Coordinates of C-alpha atoms in Angstrom, one line a residue:
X1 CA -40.3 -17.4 52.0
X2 CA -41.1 -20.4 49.5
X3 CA -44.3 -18.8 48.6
X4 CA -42.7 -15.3 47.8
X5 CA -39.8 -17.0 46.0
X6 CA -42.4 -18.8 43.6
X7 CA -43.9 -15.2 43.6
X8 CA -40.6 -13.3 42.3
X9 CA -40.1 -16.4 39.4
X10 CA -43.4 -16.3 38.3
X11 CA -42.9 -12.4 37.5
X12 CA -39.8 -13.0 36.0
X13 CA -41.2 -15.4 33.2
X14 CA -44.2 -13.1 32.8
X15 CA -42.2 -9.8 32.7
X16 CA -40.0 -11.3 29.4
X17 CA -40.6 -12.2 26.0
X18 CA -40.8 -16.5 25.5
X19 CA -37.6 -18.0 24.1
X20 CA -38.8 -19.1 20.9
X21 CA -36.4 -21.9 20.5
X22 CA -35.7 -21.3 17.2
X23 CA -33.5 -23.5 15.2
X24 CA -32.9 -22.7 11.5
X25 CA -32.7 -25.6 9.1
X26 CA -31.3 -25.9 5.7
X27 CA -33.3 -26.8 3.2
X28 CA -31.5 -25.2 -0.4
X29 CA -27.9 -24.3 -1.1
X30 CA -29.1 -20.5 0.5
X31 CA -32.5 -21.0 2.0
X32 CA -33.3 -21.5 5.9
X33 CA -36.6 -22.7 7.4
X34 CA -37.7 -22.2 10.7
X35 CA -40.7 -24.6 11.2
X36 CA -43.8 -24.1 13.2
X37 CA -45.7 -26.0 15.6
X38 CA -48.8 -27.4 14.1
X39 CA -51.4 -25.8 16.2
X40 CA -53.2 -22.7 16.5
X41 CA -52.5 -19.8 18.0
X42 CA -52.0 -20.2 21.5
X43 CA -50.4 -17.8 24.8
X44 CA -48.0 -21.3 25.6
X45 CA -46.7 -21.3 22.0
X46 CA -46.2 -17.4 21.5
X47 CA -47.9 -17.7 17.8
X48 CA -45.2 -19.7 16.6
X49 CA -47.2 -21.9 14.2
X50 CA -46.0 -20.6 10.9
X51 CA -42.6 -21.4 9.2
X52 CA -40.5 -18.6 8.1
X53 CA -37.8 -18.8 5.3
X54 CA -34.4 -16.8 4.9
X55 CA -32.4 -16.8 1.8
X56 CA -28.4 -15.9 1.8
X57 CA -27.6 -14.0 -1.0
X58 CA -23.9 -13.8 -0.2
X59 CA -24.4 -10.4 0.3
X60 CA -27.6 -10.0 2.3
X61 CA -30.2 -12.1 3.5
X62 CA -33.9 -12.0 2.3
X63 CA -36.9 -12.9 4.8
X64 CA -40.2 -14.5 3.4
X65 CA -42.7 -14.1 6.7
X66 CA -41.9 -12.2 9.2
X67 CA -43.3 -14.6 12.1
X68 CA -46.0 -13.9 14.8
X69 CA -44.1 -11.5 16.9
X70 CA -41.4 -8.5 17.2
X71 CA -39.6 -10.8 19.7
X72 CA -40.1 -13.7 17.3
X73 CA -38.4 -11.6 14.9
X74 CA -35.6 -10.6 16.8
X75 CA -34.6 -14.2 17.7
X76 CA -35.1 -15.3 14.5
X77 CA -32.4 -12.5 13.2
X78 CA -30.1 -13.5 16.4
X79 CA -30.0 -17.1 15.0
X80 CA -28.9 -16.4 11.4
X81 CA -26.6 -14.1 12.3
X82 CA -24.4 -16.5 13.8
X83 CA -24.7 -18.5 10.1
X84 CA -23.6 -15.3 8.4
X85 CA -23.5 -11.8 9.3
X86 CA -25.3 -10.2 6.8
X87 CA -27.4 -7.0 6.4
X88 CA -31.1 -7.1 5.7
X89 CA -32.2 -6.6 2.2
X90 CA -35.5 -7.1 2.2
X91 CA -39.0 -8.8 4.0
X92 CA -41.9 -10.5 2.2
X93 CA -45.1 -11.4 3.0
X94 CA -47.0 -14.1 1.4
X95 CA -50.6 -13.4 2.5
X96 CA -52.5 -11.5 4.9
X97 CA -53.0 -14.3 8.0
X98 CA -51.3 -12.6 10.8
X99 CA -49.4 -15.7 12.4
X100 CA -46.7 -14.4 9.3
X101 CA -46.3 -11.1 9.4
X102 CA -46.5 -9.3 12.9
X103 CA -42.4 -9.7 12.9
X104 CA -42.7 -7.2 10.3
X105 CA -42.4 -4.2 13.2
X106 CA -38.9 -5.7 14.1
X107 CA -37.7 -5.0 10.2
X108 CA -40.0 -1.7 10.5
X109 CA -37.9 -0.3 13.4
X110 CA -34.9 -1.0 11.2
X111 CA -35.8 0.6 7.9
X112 CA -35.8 -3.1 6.2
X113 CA -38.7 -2.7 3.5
X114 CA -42.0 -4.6 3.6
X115 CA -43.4 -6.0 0.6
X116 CA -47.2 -7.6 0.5
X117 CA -50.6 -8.1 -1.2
X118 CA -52.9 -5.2 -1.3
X119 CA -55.1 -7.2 0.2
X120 CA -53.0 -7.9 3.9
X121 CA -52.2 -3.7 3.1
X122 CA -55.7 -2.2 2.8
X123 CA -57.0 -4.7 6.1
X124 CA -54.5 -3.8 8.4
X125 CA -53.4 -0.2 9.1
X126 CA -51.3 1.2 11.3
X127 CA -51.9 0.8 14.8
X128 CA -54.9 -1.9 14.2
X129 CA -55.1 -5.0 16.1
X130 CA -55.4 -8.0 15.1
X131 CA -55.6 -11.6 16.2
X132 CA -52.0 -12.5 17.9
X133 CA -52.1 -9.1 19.8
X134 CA -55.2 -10.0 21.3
X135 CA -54.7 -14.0 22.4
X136 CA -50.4 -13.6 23.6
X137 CA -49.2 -12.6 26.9
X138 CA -48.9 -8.9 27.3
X139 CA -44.8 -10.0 27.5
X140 CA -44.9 -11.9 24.2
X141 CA -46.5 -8.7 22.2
X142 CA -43.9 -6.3 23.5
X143 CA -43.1 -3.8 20.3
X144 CA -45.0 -6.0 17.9
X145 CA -48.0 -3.9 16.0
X146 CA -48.9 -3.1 12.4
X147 CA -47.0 -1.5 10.6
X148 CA -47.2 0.3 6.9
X149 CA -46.2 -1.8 4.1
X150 CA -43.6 -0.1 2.0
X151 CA -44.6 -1.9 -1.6
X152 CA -47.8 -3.1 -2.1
X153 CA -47.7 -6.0 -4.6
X154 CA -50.7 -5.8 -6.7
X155 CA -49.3 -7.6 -10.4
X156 CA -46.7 -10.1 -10.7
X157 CA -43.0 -8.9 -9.8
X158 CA -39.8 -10.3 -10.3
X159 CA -37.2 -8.9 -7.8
X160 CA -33.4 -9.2 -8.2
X161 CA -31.3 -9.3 -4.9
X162 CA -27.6 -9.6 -5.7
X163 CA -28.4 -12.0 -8.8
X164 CA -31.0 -13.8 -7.1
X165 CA -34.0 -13.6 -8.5
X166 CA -37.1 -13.9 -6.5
X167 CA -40.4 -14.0 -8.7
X168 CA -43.8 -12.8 -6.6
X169 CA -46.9 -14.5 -8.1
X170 CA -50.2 -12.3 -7.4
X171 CA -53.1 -15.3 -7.6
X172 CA -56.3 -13.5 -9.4
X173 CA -58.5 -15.2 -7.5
X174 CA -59.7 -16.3 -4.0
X175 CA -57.5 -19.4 -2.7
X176 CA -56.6 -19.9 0.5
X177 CA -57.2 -16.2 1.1
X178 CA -59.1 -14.0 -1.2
X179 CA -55.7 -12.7 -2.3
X180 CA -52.2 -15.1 -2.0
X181 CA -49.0 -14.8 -3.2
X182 CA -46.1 -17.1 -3.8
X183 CA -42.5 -16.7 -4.2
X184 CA -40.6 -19.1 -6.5
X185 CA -36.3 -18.8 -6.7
X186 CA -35.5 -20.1 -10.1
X187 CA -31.6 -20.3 -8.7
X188 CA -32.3 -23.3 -6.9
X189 CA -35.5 -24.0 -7.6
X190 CA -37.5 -23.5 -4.3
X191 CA -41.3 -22.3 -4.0
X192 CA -42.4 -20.5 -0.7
X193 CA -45.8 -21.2 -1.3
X194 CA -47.1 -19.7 1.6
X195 CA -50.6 -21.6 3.0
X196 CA -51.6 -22.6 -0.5
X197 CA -49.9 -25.8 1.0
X198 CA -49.8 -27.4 4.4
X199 CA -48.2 -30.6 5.5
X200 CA -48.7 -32.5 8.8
X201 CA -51.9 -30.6 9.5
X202 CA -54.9 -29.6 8.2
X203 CA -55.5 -26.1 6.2
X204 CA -58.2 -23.3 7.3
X205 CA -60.8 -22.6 4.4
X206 CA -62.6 -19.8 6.5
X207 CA -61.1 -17.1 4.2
X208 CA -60.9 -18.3 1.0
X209 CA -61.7 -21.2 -1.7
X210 CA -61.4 -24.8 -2.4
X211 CA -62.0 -24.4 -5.7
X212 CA -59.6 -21.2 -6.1
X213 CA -57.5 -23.7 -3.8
X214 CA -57.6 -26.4 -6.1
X215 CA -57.0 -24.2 -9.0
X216 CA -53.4 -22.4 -7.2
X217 CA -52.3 -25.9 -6.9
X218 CA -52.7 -26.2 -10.8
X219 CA -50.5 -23.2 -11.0
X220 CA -47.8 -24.4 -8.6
X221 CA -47.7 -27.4 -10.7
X222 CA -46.1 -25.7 -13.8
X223 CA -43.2 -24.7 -12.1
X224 CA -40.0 -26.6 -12.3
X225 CA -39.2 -27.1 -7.9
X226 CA -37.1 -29.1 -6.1
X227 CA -37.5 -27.8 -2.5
X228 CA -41.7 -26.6 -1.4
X229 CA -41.3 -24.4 0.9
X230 CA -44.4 -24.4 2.5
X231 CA -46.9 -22.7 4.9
X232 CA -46.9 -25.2 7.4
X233 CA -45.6 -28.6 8.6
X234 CA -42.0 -30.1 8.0
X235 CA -42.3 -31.9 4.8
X236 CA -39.9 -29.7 1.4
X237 CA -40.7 -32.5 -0.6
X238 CA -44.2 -33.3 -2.7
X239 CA -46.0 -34.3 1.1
X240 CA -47.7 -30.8 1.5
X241 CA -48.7 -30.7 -2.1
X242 CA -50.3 -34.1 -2.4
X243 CA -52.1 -33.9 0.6
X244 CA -53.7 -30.8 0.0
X245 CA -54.3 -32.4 -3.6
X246 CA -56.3 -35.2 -2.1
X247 CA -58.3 -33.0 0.9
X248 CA -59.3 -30.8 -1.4
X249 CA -60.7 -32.3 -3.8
X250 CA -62.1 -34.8 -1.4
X251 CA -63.6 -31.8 -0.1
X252 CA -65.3 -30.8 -3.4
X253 CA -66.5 -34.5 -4.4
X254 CA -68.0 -34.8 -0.7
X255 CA -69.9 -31.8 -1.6
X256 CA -70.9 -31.9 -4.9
X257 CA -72.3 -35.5 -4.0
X258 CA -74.3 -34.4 -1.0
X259 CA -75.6 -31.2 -2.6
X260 CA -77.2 -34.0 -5.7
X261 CA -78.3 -36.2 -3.0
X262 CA -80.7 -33.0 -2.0
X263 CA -78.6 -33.9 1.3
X264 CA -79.2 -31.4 4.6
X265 CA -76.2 -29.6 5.1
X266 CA -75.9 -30.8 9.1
X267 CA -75.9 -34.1 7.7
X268 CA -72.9 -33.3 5.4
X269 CA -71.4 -32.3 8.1
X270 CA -71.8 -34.5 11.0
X271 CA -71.8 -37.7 9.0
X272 CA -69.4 -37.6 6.1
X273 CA -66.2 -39.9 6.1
X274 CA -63.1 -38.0 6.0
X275 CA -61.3 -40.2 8.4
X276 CA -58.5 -40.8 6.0
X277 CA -57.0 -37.5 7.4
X278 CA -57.9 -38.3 10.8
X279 CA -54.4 -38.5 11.6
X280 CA -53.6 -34.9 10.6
X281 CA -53.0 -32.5 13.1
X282 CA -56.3 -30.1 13.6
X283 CA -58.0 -32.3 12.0
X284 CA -61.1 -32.5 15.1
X285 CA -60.7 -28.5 15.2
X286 CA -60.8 -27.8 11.2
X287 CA -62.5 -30.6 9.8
X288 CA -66.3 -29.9 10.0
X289 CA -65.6 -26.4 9.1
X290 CA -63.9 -27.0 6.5
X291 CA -67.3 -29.2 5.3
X292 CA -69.3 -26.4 6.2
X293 CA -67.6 -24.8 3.8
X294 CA -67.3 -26.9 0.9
X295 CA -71.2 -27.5 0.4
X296 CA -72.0 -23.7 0.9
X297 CA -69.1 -22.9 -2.2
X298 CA -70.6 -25.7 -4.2
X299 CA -74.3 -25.3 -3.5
X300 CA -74.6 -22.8 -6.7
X301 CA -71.6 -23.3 -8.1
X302 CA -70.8 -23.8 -11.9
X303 CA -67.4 -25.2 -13.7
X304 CA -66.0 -22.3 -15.6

């Protein structure tokens, strides 16, 4: 009888979406965070790695990533309607790394337009699959697929929802992505920077640049900000930014160095000291890539 009771329970977990826990926190006068763990994807933590912002316009909310998952999405909507009951407006996406955007078909299935990079629009169509949908529990995916982007952000656009203006900056070149965009609320001077900053844990390089990298942090610099709302990890103050100041270009020196040195690249890898971030989350997953990297990009590269 014990052994078929266990039975039942373990259906009944595996038959509904996770409860994603999800506890908005205020971080602006308007805008909510919901933070992510600092991990990768994994079944246990349903894709909820990324943090996803809303902004109360009085009138309407605005979503900046979606999250990993329809049900992430849904519980995510749950959560701020009990801070204010307010329709929809809008959803954007800052880049094409599907641990933001897969709540998208939850805003789909309500008519809430999709705005995003060319680049996440022309790699993911309709119906694709993609990373999340292949590592979650069946239960955890449940209504969550790609769905068609409604506006496709190509230039720089500024968007005005109720008098709050939201200005989308289209990077030119390859950063932490080969095509990023960032979002930055003059009103109360907040940048949703997307993962051209990470704090708490190490960033990814697989798909971009660190020199591209290195180069959107020169842009984020010019803007006047008093709240970073960032890609990853906890931190709305300079944290994310200076970190990724320091690995970064810790990451190029490293390189440029080794490549002079007529170093191997193995040895670049294996042996140099990064141990200053050793206290970063990922750091034993990401780290050596990351090297890998960083001497490949620099091996012919020339200062423009």
């Amino acid at each position: 009888m014990i052994k078929k009771l266990g039975l039942i329970i373990l259906f009944s977990i595996s038959a509904f979406a996770m409860n994603y826990n999800l506890k908005p926190k205020k971080i602006s006068p308007s805008v909510y965070m919901f933070v992510g763990h600092n991990e990768i994807v994994t079944k246990q933590n349903g894709g909820n790695i990324a943090n996803t912002y809303w902004v109360n316009t009085k009138k309407h909310w605005v979503v900046i990533d979606s999250g990993a998952s329809y049900a992430y999405a849904t519980q995510a909507h749950k959560a701020m309607k009990k801070i204010a009951n307010l329709p929809i407006k809008l959803v954007i996406d800052t880049h094409m790394h599907d641990d933001h955007w897969m709540g998208n078909s939850y805003y789909k299935e309500k008519n809430i337009p999709i705005y995003a990079c060319k680049l996440q629009a022309d790699t993911f169509k309709e119906g694709d699959s993609t990373r999340i949908l292949h590592t979650l529990n069946k239960a955890d995916t449940k209504g969550t697929k790609v769905v068609k982007i409604d506006h496709v952000i190509s230039d720089n656009t500024t968007l005005d929802v109720d008098g709050y203006k939201f200005e989308i900056v289209v990077l030119k070149k390859p950063a932490h992505t080969k095509q990023d965009m960032f979002v930055y609320m003059p009103n109360e001077k907040v940048l949703f920077s997307g993962d051209l900053l990470f704090s708490e844990r190490l960033t990814s390089i697989r798909d971009g640049s660190i020199e591209g990298s290195l180069k959107s942090l020169d842009i984020l610099s010019k803007y006047d900000v008093k709240v970073w709302a960032n890609g990853h990890g906890k931190y709305t103050d300079l944290t994310a930014f200076n970190h990724m100041k320091s690995y970064l270009t810790d990451l190029k020196t490293n390189a440029l160095k080794a490549i002079e040195d007529e170093m191997e690249l193995d040895d670049f890898v294996n042996n140099t000291d990064m141990s200053k971030y050793k206290d970063m989350k990922l750091f034993d997953r990401l780290n050596k890539a990351n090297l890998d990297n960083a001497f490949r990009e620099y091996e012919f590269f020339e200062e423009e």
